[in-house]
Amino acid sequence: MQLITSISLNYKQCVNLFIRFGITSATLVLLVVFLSKISPIDSGLSRVGDQFSDISYQAKNVSLKHGFGFSLLTNNLVLQDIKLAMPATFELATAAMLFAILIGVPLGILAAVNKDKLLDHILRMLCLLGNSVSIFWLSLMAMLLFYAKLQLFPAPGRVDIAFLDEIAQPRFLLISSILDGNWPLFKDALAHIMLPALVLGYYSLANISRMTRLFVLQELQQEYVITCKLKGMPFNQILRRHILPNTAIKLITVILLSYASLLEGSTFVENIFMWPGIGLYLTQSIMVNDLNAILACTIVIALIFITANFICDALYKFLDPRVANV
Amino acid sequence: MYKQVLAMYNNKSIVLGFSLLALFILVALVPTMFTRQSPYTPNFDNILAPANGQHIFGTDELGRDLFARIIFGTRYAFIVVLSVCIVTIPLGFTIGAIAGYKQNFIGNFLSRMIDVFLALPKLIIAMALVASVGVGIKNAIFAIILTAWAPYARLTRANVLQLKQQDFILVLKLQGVSSSRILFRFIAPLCLSPIFLQAFLDMSGYILMVAGLGFLGLGAQPPLPEWGSMLANAKDYILTHWWLITYPGGAILLLSLSFNLIGEGMQSVLTNKGF
Amino acid sequence: MCLQIKAFNLSLGSRKILQDINLELGPKDKLGIIGESGSGKTMLAKSLVGMVPRNAKISAEQFKILGCNYSLDSDYAKVKQLAGKSVALILQDAKIALNPIMRTSEHLLESLRLAQPSLETKDYTRKLVKILAEVGLGENVLTKYPHELSGGMAQRVLIASMLALNPQILIADEITSALDNASAHKVLELIATLTNFYSYSTILISHDLELVKKYCNMIMVMYQGRIVEVISSADLENSKDAYTQFLLNARPNKAKRGQILSEIPC
């Protein structure tokens, strides 16, 4: 059964959305440039003693043309560093999201169907904890418990030392190692990604399962469920063919927003698990006060976040046939 | 109104959250009632000691009593939450009210501003702000304020837009009441309830945010006993000295949990949609 | 006899919702149930398909549907299985009662599949066309969503999807309350025709006396959970019961123009 039933592109709404997207991105860039101008940090001075002293002027220049300037950490162009780091973050975020969806959605459905019973209460407590725990503390505790004490997972990092040169190029390790048939690499990458993905996914799990539960409960109160019962439909069929598609429409936007907010959480998770993604890059640049890298990462992450928000707005208008035709 | 307050007494969530919060408030107000140790004096003979009779939670890497640092750190958590709330709520409310009520250039501009700030990722922008402008707890508070006012503005704007259409507003306008008076004396009190609710839910977020900034070294600076920076210092020792991160993190968790409990309980009391 | 119910009682907590209800229906019978809101009409309809609230207490001397006797203490769960198989309950607001993201064709096919799970696609299509013709809808409604249909058309789609299940007893719960007068008459005309053609037993629940008088042969008046009287529609105007007379006099008509309508006492 089709979910995306009629994509009626309302011209005026489209233009409106694009304008808002443009204004937001422009404001973001303005903000970042403003910060770079008023900052008391002088990136040029930090490179005192560097033989490439004329590049110190470029170091203050936060423009895409110059590749966002040079990083203090790696002596590469910041843009290159970001290009290397993005696939790693993307991999981690996707793994976390898969975990959150595959566990969160069924849990939410079960909790809604068994409302006010034990399972429901357990889930609500899980969600409450998910909203209250600080993600870096959870990562530290997880590492302490599962790596140090129980020794279930390998050391922090994306791969073992033996495979370090595999990640010198930007690539999606899990996918490319399957495609190459390089099984030791795949197993190693998988083992390393599990714990950070679980921790990062926990936040999204709490959010997604709570929203799923809410949406399913809302659907269960609708008239058409009564009509189905009057038709003599078994409950499983009602759930599968009526409630879930209606819920899925609403869930897509939640999932997308959750994916974007994973970027914020991954800042801490990558720091603690030494995962070489953009979050680690950002936090390490903060430690050494590398303004170029900090602002460049901010622009990149914030742009992805804004884009996800606007895709959600657009999807929300187009997916529901009732709203789309208005 | 009275019925709602009564319903709150019966809601398990609120009661639990409130008692937890009350405990924390007590700790923040009279820390010396709970511990006699000083959170600032280092004692290099006794660094990284595990829990023992003299130090309930052990000592940190400079020999300071961990329990005392956690107790005194409660103050900073509350200072942050209160300062942020005192500024963001009126600020967000005012901007949202004007954006919703006026259709002229200012109103539209403010409306666009609200949309922009809603779409920005809070933590990342706050990090960028503090990292560029300078570290310290004051800057951290300022950064959180800048990124956190937008939800209140959105709520207020939606409510004002809806209330603007009502007939009683038309009557007031015909009587010649000025716009600002209509807005702040008549419309505003009707919008307060959802803002109140959102504030409690956001407060736990503020605590987590300032702890996160502290963890990266962007918040309170040493030797202030702020929980996030305590975790940052302890990061290198956790594999062997687990108590250094368990207890401060647990404190963050409990305080945040208390706000969340109150917020969730209020949600099911004040709105019928709280399942 | 399709339906034989004697002394049916339903109470929720301490409130008695239905008291001493007797019903007897045969094939091609059209019973109209008339009453104010809150007189228990809908609850009666729902209890015939086994959808009473969980903590309701029910009892009856006899509860016989389609030749099967049900003992309400132990067998009531079996009555629920009749829903969709032998008894069809049609709800009031068709636009809400249909799933908003499914097209008409999907609604009807779903009903057809529930009735006969293992047929070929072309059989389903044939039946679909037949059922559309029976309710008087053209094939252009097949691709439409519920919100794109008018009230009358949506009601017909709902009726069609219920009829596709091949019931023997039809219960229509205020199906015309959300329609304008012309559509209401057309829909009830349809129900009457189908009842005669397929030999259903139909119960029409409404609060509109004129409609019920025109399309039913027996009328049951209910008030606060009890049956006030059961009378044939031909004799309705000559009813001796005080409450029924009140209902009859409360109808606005041309003769009473300019006068204050009488009210029904509480």
PDB file of C-alpha atoms in Angstrom, chain A residues 23-168:
ATOM      1  CA  ILE A  23      17.341  33.047   5.442  1.00  0.00           C
ATOM      2  CA  THR A  24      18.299  30.549   8.109  1.00  0.00           C
ATOM      3  CA  SER A  25      21.477  29.472   6.368  1.00  0.00           C
ATOM      4  CA  ALA A  26      22.404  33.058   5.701  1.00  0.00           C
ATOM      5  CA  THR A  27      21.883  33.961   9.341  1.00  0.00           C
ATOM      6  CA  LEU A  28      24.018  31.038  10.362  1.00  0.00           C
ATOM      7  CA  VAL A  29      26.875  32.069   8.135  1.00  0.00           C
ATOM      8  CA  LEU A  30      26.557  35.681   9.277  1.00  0.00           C
ATOM      9  CA  LEU A  31      26.662  34.569  12.882  1.00  0.00           C
ATOM     10  CA  VAL A  32      29.750  32.505  12.328  1.00  0.00           C
ATOM     11  CA  VAL A  33      31.535  35.271  10.477  1.00  0.00           C
ATOM     12  CA  PHE A  34      30.553  37.677  13.246  1.00  0.00           C
ATOM     13  CA  LEU A  35      32.041  35.337  15.804  1.00  0.00           C
ATOM     14  CA  SER A  36      35.241  35.027  13.878  1.00  0.00           C
ATOM     15  CA  LYS A  37      35.572  38.788  13.707  1.00  0.00           C
ATOM     16  CA  ILE A  38      34.916  39.539  17.359  1.00  0.00           C
ATOM     17  CA  SER A  39      36.843  36.632  18.763  1.00  0.00           C
ATOM     18  CA  PRO A  40      39.811  37.555  20.880  1.00  0.00           C
ATOM     19  CA  ILE A  41      41.567  34.412  19.722  1.00  0.00           C
ATOM     20  CA  ASP A  42      44.182  35.184  17.166  1.00  0.00           C
ATOM     21  CA  SER A  43      44.802  32.080  15.122  1.00  0.00           C
ATOM     22  CA  GLY A  44      47.675  33.726  13.412  1.00  0.00           C
ATOM     23  CA  LEU A  45      49.528  34.307  16.656  1.00  0.00           C
ATOM     24  CA  SER A  46      49.171  30.644  17.644  1.00  0.00           C
ATOM     25  CA  ARG A  47      51.400  29.803  14.777  1.00  0.00           C
ATOM     26  CA  VAL A  48      54.215  31.997  15.925  1.00  0.00           C
ATOM     27  CA  GLY A  49      57.446  30.417  15.011  1.00  0.00           C
ATOM     28  CA  ASP A  50      55.890  28.703  12.037  1.00  0.00           C
ATOM     29  CA  GLN A  51      57.950  29.152   8.909  1.00  0.00           C
ATOM     30  CA  PHE A  52      54.833  29.685   6.810  1.00  0.00           C
ATOM     31  CA  SER A  53      54.152  33.020   8.481  1.00  0.00           C
ATOM     32  CA  ASP A  54      52.409  34.508   5.458  1.00  0.00           C
ATOM     33  CA  ILE A  55      49.803  31.783   5.709  1.00  0.00           C
ATOM     34  CA  SER A  56      48.912  33.153   9.140  1.00  0.00           C
ATOM     35  CA  TYR A  57      46.827  35.796   7.377  1.00  0.00           C
ATOM     36  CA  GLN A  58      44.929  33.100   5.573  1.00  0.00           C
ATOM     37  CA  ALA A  59      44.481  31.311   8.871  1.00  0.00           C
ATOM     38  CA  LYS A  60      42.036  34.006   9.948  1.00  0.00           C
ATOM     39  CA  ASN A  61      40.027  33.716   6.805  1.00  0.00           C
ATOM     40  CA  VAL A  62      36.956  31.594   7.296  1.00  0.00           C
ATOM     41  CA  SER A  63      36.063  31.287   3.672  1.00  0.00           C
ATOM     42  CA  LEU A  64      35.270  28.244   1.653  1.00  0.00           C
ATOM     43  CA  LYS A  65      37.596  29.398  -1.092  1.00  0.00           C
ATOM     44  CA  HIS A  66      40.596  28.925   1.123  1.00  0.00           C
ATOM     45  CA  GLY A  67      39.346  25.625   2.409  1.00  0.00           C
ATOM     46  CA  PHE A  68      38.447  27.197   5.734  1.00  0.00           C
ATOM     47  CA  GLY A  69      42.071  27.778   6.502  1.00  0.00           C
ATOM     48  CA  PHE A  70      44.534  25.442   8.121  1.00  0.00           C
ATOM     49  CA  SER A  71      43.920  23.277  11.113  1.00  0.00           C
ATOM     50  CA  LEU A  72      46.189  23.605  14.080  1.00  0.00           C
ATOM     51  CA  LEU A  73      45.886  19.933  14.825  1.00  0.00           C
ATOM     52  CA  THR A  74      46.694  18.289  11.590  1.00  0.00           C
ATOM     53  CA  ASN A  75      48.301  21.014   9.499  1.00  0.00           C
ATOM     54  CA  ASN A  76      45.881  20.171   6.747  1.00  0.00           C
ATOM     55  CA  LEU A  77      43.166  22.252   5.241  1.00  0.00           C
ATOM     56  CA  VAL A  78      40.192  22.197   7.548  1.00  0.00           C
ATOM     57  CA  LEU A  79      37.984  21.310   4.642  1.00  0.00           C
ATOM     58  CA  GLN A  80      40.024  18.201   3.979  1.00  0.00           C
ATOM     59  CA  ASP A  81      39.852  17.177   7.611  1.00  0.00           C
ATOM     60  CA  ILE A  82      36.107  17.575   7.588  1.00  0.00           C
ATOM     61  CA  LYS A  83      35.833  15.533   4.419  1.00  0.00           C
ATOM     62  CA  LEU A  84      37.770  12.767   6.092  1.00  0.00           C
ATOM     63  CA  ALA A  85      35.738  12.930   9.268  1.00  0.00           C
ATOM     64  CA  MET A  86      32.205  13.114   7.827  1.00  0.00           C
ATOM     65  CA  PRO A  87      31.891   9.493   6.638  1.00  0.00           C
ATOM     66  CA  ALA A  88      32.916   8.256  10.056  1.00  0.00           C
ATOM     67  CA  THR A  89      30.238  10.343  11.743  1.00  0.00           C
ATOM     68  CA  PHE A  90      27.714   9.369   9.129  1.00  0.00           C
ATOM     69  CA  GLU A  91      28.447   5.704   9.718  1.00  0.00           C
ATOM     70  CA  LEU A  92      28.107   6.050  13.462  1.00  0.00           C
ATOM     71  CA  ALA A  93      24.923   8.080  13.228  1.00  0.00           C
ATOM     72  CA  THR A  94      23.336   5.632  10.803  1.00  0.00           C
ATOM     73  CA  ALA A  95      24.222   2.670  12.978  1.00  0.00           C
ATOM     74  CA  ALA A  96      22.794   4.433  16.012  1.00  0.00           C
ATOM     75  CA  MET A  97      19.632   5.314  14.093  1.00  0.00           C
ATOM     76  CA  LEU A  98      19.127   1.755  12.902  1.00  0.00           C
ATOM     77  CA  PHE A  99      19.391   0.539  16.454  1.00  0.00           C
ATOM     78  CA  ALA A 100      16.977   3.191  17.660  1.00  0.00           C
ATOM     79  CA  ILE A 101      14.379   2.417  14.974  1.00  0.00           C
ATOM     80  CA  LEU A 102      14.608  -1.363  15.064  1.00  0.00           C
ATOM     81  CA  ILE A 103      14.215  -1.480  18.828  1.00  0.00           C
ATOM     82  CA  GLY A 104      12.327   1.735  19.487  1.00  0.00           C
ATOM     83  CA  VAL A 105       9.393   1.344  17.112  1.00  0.00           C
ATOM     84  CA  PRO A 106       8.360  -2.176  18.191  1.00  0.00           C
ATOM     85  CA  LEU A 107       8.772  -1.181  21.835  1.00  0.00           C
ATOM     86  CA  GLY A 108       6.578   1.862  21.307  1.00  0.00           C
ATOM     87  CA  ILE A 109       3.882  -0.218  19.610  1.00  0.00           C
ATOM     88  CA  LEU A 110       3.981  -2.830  22.355  1.00  0.00           C
ATOM     89  CA  ALA A 111       3.756  -0.163  25.028  1.00  0.00           C
ATOM     90  CA  ALA A 112       0.771   1.468  23.355  1.00  0.00           C
ATOM     91  CA  VAL A 113      -1.077  -1.809  22.905  1.00  0.00           C
ATOM     92  CA  ASN A 114      -0.381  -2.786  26.521  1.00  0.00           C
ATOM     93  CA  LYS A 115      -1.103   0.614  27.950  1.00  0.00           C
ATOM     94  CA  ASP A 116      -0.730   0.969  31.720  1.00  0.00           C
ATOM     95  CA  LYS A 117       0.625  -2.520  32.116  1.00  0.00           C
ATOM     96  CA  LEU A 118       4.132  -3.384  33.277  1.00  0.00           C
ATOM     97  CA  LEU A 119       5.741  -3.107  29.855  1.00  0.00           C
ATOM     98  CA  ASP A 120       4.313   0.347  29.389  1.00  0.00           C
ATOM     99  CA  HIS A 121       5.672   1.566  32.702  1.00  0.00           C
ATOM    100  CA  ILE A 122       9.107   0.125  32.017  1.00  0.00           C
ATOM    101  CA  LEU A 123       9.241   1.865  28.670  1.00  0.00           C
ATOM    102  CA  ARG A 124       8.167   5.189  30.098  1.00  0.00           C
ATOM    103  CA  MET A 125      10.845   4.971  32.728  1.00  0.00           C
ATOM    104  CA  LEU A 126      13.392   4.157  30.067  1.00  0.00           C
ATOM    105  CA  CYS A 127      12.362   7.232  28.125  1.00  0.00           C
ATOM    106  CA  LEU A 128      12.476   9.417  31.195  1.00  0.00           C
ATOM    107  CA  LEU A 129      15.987   8.269  31.947  1.00  0.00           C
ATOM    108  CA  GLY A 130      16.937   8.835  28.346  1.00  0.00           C
ATOM    109  CA  ASN A 131      15.916  12.447  28.624  1.00  0.00           C
ATOM    110  CA  SER A 132      17.657  13.017  31.925  1.00  0.00           C
ATOM    111  CA  VAL A 133      21.028  11.364  31.486  1.00  0.00           C
ATOM    112  CA  SER A 134      23.938  13.312  30.077  1.00  0.00           C
ATOM    113  CA  ILE A 135      25.259  11.518  27.079  1.00  0.00           C
ATOM    114  CA  PHE A 136      28.903  11.879  27.920  1.00  0.00           C
ATOM    115  CA  TRP A 137      28.351  10.368  31.327  1.00  0.00           C
ATOM    116  CA  LEU A 138      26.507   7.462  29.778  1.00  0.00           C
ATOM    117  CA  SER A 139      29.370   6.917  27.327  1.00  0.00           C
ATOM    118  CA  LEU A 140      31.898   6.977  30.129  1.00  0.00           C
ATOM    119  CA  MET A 141      29.895   4.550  32.219  1.00  0.00           C
ATOM    120  CA  ALA A 142      29.325   2.303  29.226  1.00  0.00           C
ATOM    121  CA  MET A 143      33.001   2.267  28.433  1.00  0.00           C
ATOM    122  CA  LEU A 144      33.790   1.600  32.061  1.00  0.00           C
ATOM    123  CA  LEU A 145      31.366  -1.252  32.327  1.00  0.00           C
ATOM    124  CA  PHE A 146      31.565  -2.961  28.989  1.00  0.00           C
ATOM    125  CA  TYR A 147      35.132  -2.301  28.046  1.00  0.00           C
ATOM    126  CA  ALA A 148      37.051  -2.095  31.292  1.00  0.00           C
ATOM    127  CA  LYS A 149      35.150  -4.376  33.612  1.00  0.00           C
ATOM    128  CA  LEU A 150      33.393  -6.857  31.369  1.00  0.00           C
ATOM    129  CA  GLN A 151      35.747  -6.640  28.395  1.00  0.00           C
ATOM    130  CA  LEU A 152      32.986  -7.282  25.931  1.00  0.00           C
ATOM    131  CA  PHE A 153      33.974  -4.620  23.467  1.00  0.00           C
ATOM    132  CA  PRO A 154      37.319  -3.520  22.049  1.00  0.00           C
ATOM    133  CA  ALA A 155      39.201  -0.351  22.867  1.00  0.00           C
ATOM    134  CA  PRO A 156      37.988   3.083  21.776  1.00  0.00           C
ATOM    135  CA  GLY A 157      38.674   4.007  18.198  1.00  0.00           C
ATOM    136  CA  ARG A 158      37.263   3.074  14.870  1.00  0.00           C
ATOM    137  CA  VAL A 159      39.558   0.178  14.090  1.00  0.00           C
ATOM    138  CA  ASP A 160      42.477  -1.662  15.597  1.00  0.00           C
ATOM    139  CA  ILE A 161      45.980  -0.312  15.164  1.00  0.00           C
ATOM    140  CA  ALA A 162      46.616  -2.943  12.544  1.00  0.00           C
ATOM    141  CA  PHE A 163      44.043  -1.388  10.247  1.00  0.00           C
ATOM    142  CA  LEU A 164      44.881   2.269  10.784  1.00  0.00           C
ATOM    143  CA  ASP A 165      45.861   2.988   7.219  1.00  0.00           C
ATOM    144  CA  GLU A 166      42.447   1.803   6.038  1.00  0.00           C
ATOM    145  CA  ILE A 167      40.858   4.904   7.477  1.00  0.00           C
ATOM    146  CA  ALA A 168      43.343   7.347   6.009  1.00  0.00           C
TER     147      ALA A 168
END
